[in-house]
Amino acid sequence: MSMKKFVLGACAAALMSTALSGAALARDLLRVGTEPTFAPFEFLDTETKQFAGFDMDLIRAVADKAGYDVEILNMGFDALIPALMTRSIDVIAAGLSITEERAKRVDFTKPYYTAGLSMLVRKGDAQKYPDFKALENQRIAVQIGTTGADTAKDIKGAKVAAFNTTSEAFMDLATGNSAAVVHDRPVLAYFLKTQAKSAGTMQLQPEILDAQSYGFAVRKGNKELLEKLNKAYDELVASGEVQKIHDKWFAQ
């Protein structure tokens, strides 16, 4: 073999080795759908312009442990399940309550958080609307597609004002149009904690309804992805990483 052929062969082998190494390191992309007006679970950080929150940190950690890179996509809450079913996304990470009705359309991972519904009212109306029964025949602000919206519809005579985002629901309450906002309690509490101006005029009532668990959702029948996410989650629980993420967002 001539030196020229030897050199060319060595170069080709090196290039092939590099290509194979790169292929081995390449990771599948997990497209995650969310609706980022659900702080502290998911929201758009105004400084970093990145998706932030408990769900966002957790799904990134779970996906990384399972061997995936993550792309997070912003969409309306009521568009998430249709997007999953049409393969526009692979996972929903959006504070999605595990319900029998939703489980007919998607498969849920193991629960990662449990929350109940509460009501936020203006302080001047706190005695007038002490509990959910007092909201009968009143206008109630909710976010479209949430369990809070479902609960509000079941209140006798209630006039339900459904909005695309939680921010719009809060604004409807602040302007005096609605008697209350019905939503997941952690979301209402975080709103009061971070919105100093509104915190002085609103009050979170003590009653809690319908404690439900959140889970990540995958397409119905996608057993392989479901098992990978559950396994990764269990490993993060065992290592203490899930607790660290929880404490970052919920520790007092």
CSV table of C-alpha atoms in Angstrom, one decimal:
chain,number,residue,atom,x,y,z
A,1,MET,CA,0.0,0.0,0.0
A,2,SER,CA,1.4,3.4,-0.9
A,3,MET,CA,1.8,6.1,1.7
A,4,LYS,CA,-0.9,8.2,0.0
A,5,LYS,CA,-3.5,5.4,0.1
A,6,PHE,CA,-2.6,4.8,3.8
A,7,VAL,CA,-3.0,8.4,4.7
A,8,LEU,CA,-6.3,8.6,2.8
A,9,GLY,CA,-7.6,5.4,4.5
A,10,ALA,CA,-6.6,6.7,7.9
A,11,CYS,CA,-8.4,10.0,7.4
A,12,ALA,CA,-11.5,8.2,6.2
A,13,ALA,CA,-11.4,5.9,9.2
A,14,ALA,CA,-11.0,8.9,11.5
A,15,LEU,CA,-13.9,10.7,9.9
A,16,MET,CA,-16.1,7.7,10.2
A,17,SER,CA,-15.2,7.2,13.8
A,18,THR,CA,-16.0,10.9,14.5
A,19,ALA,CA,-19.4,10.6,12.8
A,20,LEU,CA,-20.3,7.4,14.7
A,21,SER,CA,-19.2,9.0,17.9
A,22,GLY,CA,-21.4,12.0,17.2
A,23,ALA,CA,-24.3,9.8,16.3
A,24,ALA,CA,-23.9,7.9,19.6
A,25,LEU,CA,-24.0,11.2,21.5
A,26,ALA,CA,-27.0,12.6,19.7
A,27,ARG,CA,-30.2,12.6,21.8
A,28,ASP,CA,-33.8,12.5,20.8
A,29,LEU,CA,-35.7,15.8,21.1
A,30,LEU,CA,-38.7,15.9,23.4
A,31,ARG,CA,-41.3,18.5,22.4
A,32,VAL,CA,-43.0,19.8,25.6
A,33,GLY,CA,-46.2,21.8,25.4
A,34,THR,CA,-47.1,24.3,28.1
A,35,GLU,CA,-49.3,27.3,28.9
A,36,PRO,CA,-47.0,29.8,30.7
A,37,THR,CA,-49.4,31.8,32.8
A,38,PHE,CA,-49.7,29.3,35.6
A,39,ALA,CA,-47.0,30.5,38.1
A,40,PRO,CA,-45.3,29.0,40.1
A,41,PHE,CA,-45.6,26.0,37.9
A,42,GLU,CA,-44.9,27.6,34.5
A,43,PHE,CA,-44.4,31.2,33.4
A,44,LEU,CA,-42.2,33.3,31.2
A,45,ASP,CA,-39.4,34.9,33.1
A,46,THR,CA,-39.4,38.5,32.0
A,47,GLU,CA,-35.7,38.9,32.6
A,48,THR,CA,-34.3,35.8,31.0
A,49,LYS,CA,-37.1,35.4,28.5
A,50,GLN,CA,-37.0,31.7,29.4
A,51,PHE,CA,-39.8,29.3,30.6
A,52,ALA,CA,-39.5,29.0,34.3
A,53,GLY,CA,-41.4,27.3,37.2
A,54,PHE,CA,-41.7,24.1,39.1
A,55,ASP,CA,-43.1,22.1,36.1
A,56,MET,CA,-40.4,23.5,33.8
A,57,ASP,CA,-37.5,22.6,36.1
A,58,LEU,CA,-39.0,19.2,36.7
A,59,ILE,CA,-39.7,18.2,33.1
A,60,ARG,CA,-36.2,19.4,32.1
A,61,ALA,CA,-34.7,17.2,34.8
A,62,VAL,CA,-36.8,14.2,34.0
A,63,ALA,CA,-36.2,14.5,30.3
A,64,ASP,CA,-32.4,14.8,30.8
A,65,LYS,CA,-32.4,11.8,33.1
A,66,ALA,CA,-34.3,9.9,30.5
A,67,GLY,CA,-31.8,10.9,27.8
A,68,TYR,CA,-33.7,13.6,25.9
A,69,ASP,CA,-33.1,17.2,24.9
A,70,VAL,CA,-36.1,19.4,25.5
A,71,GLU,CA,-37.9,22.0,23.3
A,72,ILE,CA,-40.7,23.8,25.2
A,73,LEU,CA,-43.6,25.2,23.1
A,74,ASN,CA,-46.0,27.9,24.2
A,75,MET,CA,-49.7,27.3,23.4
A,76,GLY,CA,-53.2,27.9,24.8
A,77,PHE,CA,-54.2,25.5,27.7
A,78,ASP,CA,-57.2,24.2,25.8
A,79,ALA,CA,-55.0,23.5,22.7
A,80,LEU,CA,-52.5,21.2,24.6
A,81,ILE,CA,-54.3,17.9,24.5
A,82,PRO,CA,-55.3,18.3,20.8
A,83,ALA,CA,-51.7,19.2,20.0
A,84,LEU,CA,-50.5,16.0,21.8
A,85,MET,CA,-53.1,13.9,20.0
A,86,THR,CA,-52.0,15.3,16.6
A,87,ARG,CA,-48.3,14.7,17.4
A,88,SER,CA,-47.4,18.4,17.4
A,89,ILE,CA,-45.9,17.8,20.8
A,90,ASP,CA,-44.8,14.8,22.7
A,91,VAL,CA,-45.5,15.7,26.3
A,92,ILE,CA,-47.7,18.2,28.2
A,93,ALA,CA,-46.2,19.9,31.3
A,94,ALA,CA,-48.8,22.4,32.4
A,95,GLY,CA,-50.1,21.7,35.9
A,96,LEU,CA,-52.5,19.2,34.2
A,97,SER,CA,-54.8,17.6,36.8
A,98,ILE,CA,-55.2,13.8,36.4
A,99,THR,CA,-58.9,13.3,35.8
A,100,GLU,CA,-60.9,10.3,34.5
A,101,GLU,CA,-62.1,12.4,31.5
A,102,ARG,CA,-58.6,13.4,30.4
A,103,ALA,CA,-57.3,9.9,31.0
A,104,LYS,CA,-59.6,8.7,28.2
A,105,ARG,CA,-57.6,10.8,25.7
A,106,VAL,CA,-54.0,10.8,27.1
A,107,ASP,CA,-51.8,8.7,29.4
A,108,PHE,CA,-50.5,10.3,32.6
A,109,THR,CA,-47.2,9.8,34.3
A,110,LYS,CA,-47.0,9.2,38.0
A,111,PRO,CA,-48.4,12.1,40.0
A,112,TYR,CA,-45.8,14.7,40.9
A,113,TYR,CA,-47.9,17.3,42.8
A,114,THR,CA,-51.3,17.4,44.6
A,115,ALA,CA,-53.3,20.6,44.8
A,116,GLY,CA,-56.9,21.6,45.5
A,117,LEU,CA,-59.2,24.4,44.3
A,118,SER,CA,-59.7,27.6,46.2
A,119,MET,CA,-61.2,31.0,45.6
A,120,LEU,CA,-59.7,34.5,45.5
A,121,VAL,CA,-61.9,37.4,46.3
A,122,ARG,CA,-61.6,41.2,46.9
A,123,LYS,CA,-60.9,41.9,50.6
A,124,GLY,CA,-64.0,44.1,50.8
A,125,ASP,CA,-66.1,41.0,49.7
A,126,ALA,CA,-64.4,38.5,52.0
A,127,GLN,CA,-67.3,38.2,54.4
A,128,LYS,CA,-69.9,38.3,51.6
A,129,TYR,CA,-68.2,35.4,49.8
A,130,PRO,CA,-66.6,33.2,52.6
A,131,ASP,CA,-67.0,29.9,50.7
A,132,PHE,CA,-68.0,28.3,47.4
A,133,LYS,CA,-71.7,28.1,48.3
A,134,ALA,CA,-71.8,31.9,48.6
A,135,LEU,CA,-70.8,32.1,44.9
A,136,GLU,CA,-74.2,30.8,43.9
A,137,ASN,CA,-75.8,33.2,41.3
A,138,GLN,CA,-72.5,35.2,41.0
A,139,ARG,CA,-70.1,35.8,38.2
A,140,ILE,CA,-66.9,33.7,38.6
A,141,ALA,CA,-63.7,34.2,36.7
A,142,VAL,CA,-61.8,31.0,35.5
A,143,GLN,CA,-59.3,29.9,33.0
A,144,ILE,CA,-60.6,27.9,30.0
A,145,GLY,CA,-60.2,24.1,30.2
A,146,THR,CA,-59.2,23.9,33.9
A,147,THR,CA,-60.8,21.9,36.7
A,148,GLY,CA,-61.6,25.3,38.3
A,149,ALA,CA,-63.7,26.0,35.3
A,150,ASP,CA,-65.5,22.7,35.6
A,151,THR,CA,-66.2,23.3,39.3
A,152,ALA,CA,-67.5,26.8,38.7
A,153,LYS,CA,-70.0,25.5,36.2
A,154,ASP,CA,-71.4,23.2,38.8
A,155,ILE,CA,-72.1,26.1,41.3
A,156,LYS,CA,-75.9,26.8,41.2
A,157,GLY,CA,-76.8,29.8,39.1
A,158,ALA,CA,-73.1,30.8,38.6
A,159,LYS,CA,-72.3,33.0,35.6
A,160,VAL,CA,-68.9,31.6,34.5
A,161,ALA,CA,-66.5,34.0,32.7
A,162,ALA,CA,-63.8,31.9,31.1
A,163,PHE,CA,-60.5,33.4,30.0
A,164,ASN,CA,-57.5,32.1,28.0
A,165,THR,CA,-55.1,33.0,30.8
A,166,THR,CA,-55.0,33.3,34.6
A,167,SER,CA,-53.8,36.9,34.3
A,168,GLU,CA,-57.1,37.8,32.5
A,169,ALA,CA,-59.1,36.1,35.2
A,170,PHE,CA,-57.3,38.1,37.9
A,171,MET,CA,-57.9,41.3,36.0
A,172,ASP,CA,-61.6,40.6,35.8
A,173,LEU,CA,-61.7,40.2,39.6
A,174,ALA,CA,-59.6,43.3,40.2
A,175,THR,CA,-61.9,45.5,38.1
A,176,GLY,CA,-64.9,44.3,40.0
A,177,ASN,CA,-66.6,42.3,37.2
A,178,SER,CA,-66.4,39.0,39.0
A,179,ALA,CA,-67.1,38.0,42.6
A,180,ALA,CA,-64.1,35.5,42.7
A,181,VAL,CA,-61.5,33.7,40.8
A,182,VAL,CA,-61.6,29.9,41.2
A,183,HIS,CA,-58.3,28.1,40.5
A,184,ASP,CA,-55.7,25.8,41.9
A,185,ARG,CA,-54.7,27.1,45.4
A,186,PRO,CA,-50.9,27.2,44.8
A,187,VAL,CA,-51.5,29.5,41.8
A,188,LEU,CA,-53.7,31.9,43.7
A,189,ALA,CA,-51.2,31.9,46.6
A,190,TYR,CA,-48.3,32.6,44.3
A,191,PHE,CA,-50.2,35.4,42.7
A,192,LEU,CA,-50.7,37.1,46.0
A,193,LYS,CA,-47.1,36.5,47.0
A,194,THR,CA,-45.6,38.1,43.9
A,195,GLN,CA,-48.1,40.8,43.0
A,196,ALA,CA,-47.7,43.2,45.9
A,197,LYS,CA,-50.2,45.8,44.5
A,198,SER,CA,-53.0,43.2,44.1
A,199,ALA,CA,-52.1,41.4,47.4
A,200,GLY,CA,-53.3,44.4,49.3
A,201,THR,CA,-56.8,44.3,47.8
A,202,MET,CA,-57.4,40.6,47.5
A,203,GLN,CA,-57.9,37.7,49.9
A,204,LEU,CA,-57.5,33.9,49.5
A,205,GLN,CA,-60.3,32.2,51.2
A,206,PRO,CA,-59.6,29.1,53.4
A,207,GLU,CA,-61.9,26.5,51.8
A,208,ILE,CA,-60.2,23.9,49.6
A,209,LEU,CA,-62.1,21.7,47.2
A,210,ASP,CA,-61.3,18.6,45.0
A,211,ALA,CA,-57.7,17.9,45.9
A,212,GLN,CA,-56.3,16.5,42.6
A,213,SER,CA,-52.8,15.4,41.4
A,214,TYR,CA,-50.9,16.8,38.5
A,215,GLY,CA,-49.1,14.6,36.0
A,216,PHE,CA,-47.2,14.9,32.7
A,217,ALA,CA,-49.3,13.7,29.8
A,218,VAL,CA,-48.1,11.6,26.8
A,219,ARG,CA,-50.1,10.3,23.8
A,220,LYS,CA,-52.4,7.5,24.5
A,221,GLY,CA,-50.6,4.2,24.1
A,222,ASN,CA,-47.1,5.7,24.1
A,223,LYS,CA,-45.9,3.1,26.6
A,224,GLU,CA,-42.2,3.4,25.9
A,225,LEU,CA,-42.1,7.2,26.6
A,226,LEU,CA,-44.3,6.8,29.6
A,227,GLU,CA,-42.1,4.2,31.2
A,228,LYS,CA,-38.9,6.2,30.5
A,229,LEU,CA,-40.4,9.3,32.1
A,230,ASN,CA,-41.7,7.4,35.2
A,231,LYS,CA,-38.3,5.6,35.6
A,232,ALA,CA,-36.5,8.9,35.4
A,233,TYR,CA,-38.9,10.6,37.9
A,234,ASP,CA,-38.4,7.7,40.4
A,235,GLU,CA,-34.6,8.1,40.1
A,236,LEU,CA,-34.8,11.8,40.7
A,237,VAL,CA,-37.1,11.3,43.8
A,238,ALA,CA,-34.6,8.8,45.2
A,239,SER,CA,-31.6,11.1,44.6
A,240,GLY,CA,-33.4,14.0,46.3
A,241,GLU,CA,-33.5,16.2,43.2
A,242,VAL,CA,-37.3,16.4,43.1
A,243,GLN,CA,-37.4,17.7,46.6
A,244,LYS,CA,-34.8,20.3,45.8
A,245,ILE,CA,-36.9,21.5,42.9
A,246,HIS,CA,-40.0,21.6,45.1
A,247,ASP,CA,-38.2,23.6,47.8
A,248,LYS,CA,-37.0,26.1,45.2
A,249,TRP,CA,-40.6,27.0,44.3
A,250,PHE,CA,-42.7,26.3,47.4
A,251,ALA,CA,-40.5,26.5,50.5
A,252,GLN,CA,-41.6,29.4,52.7
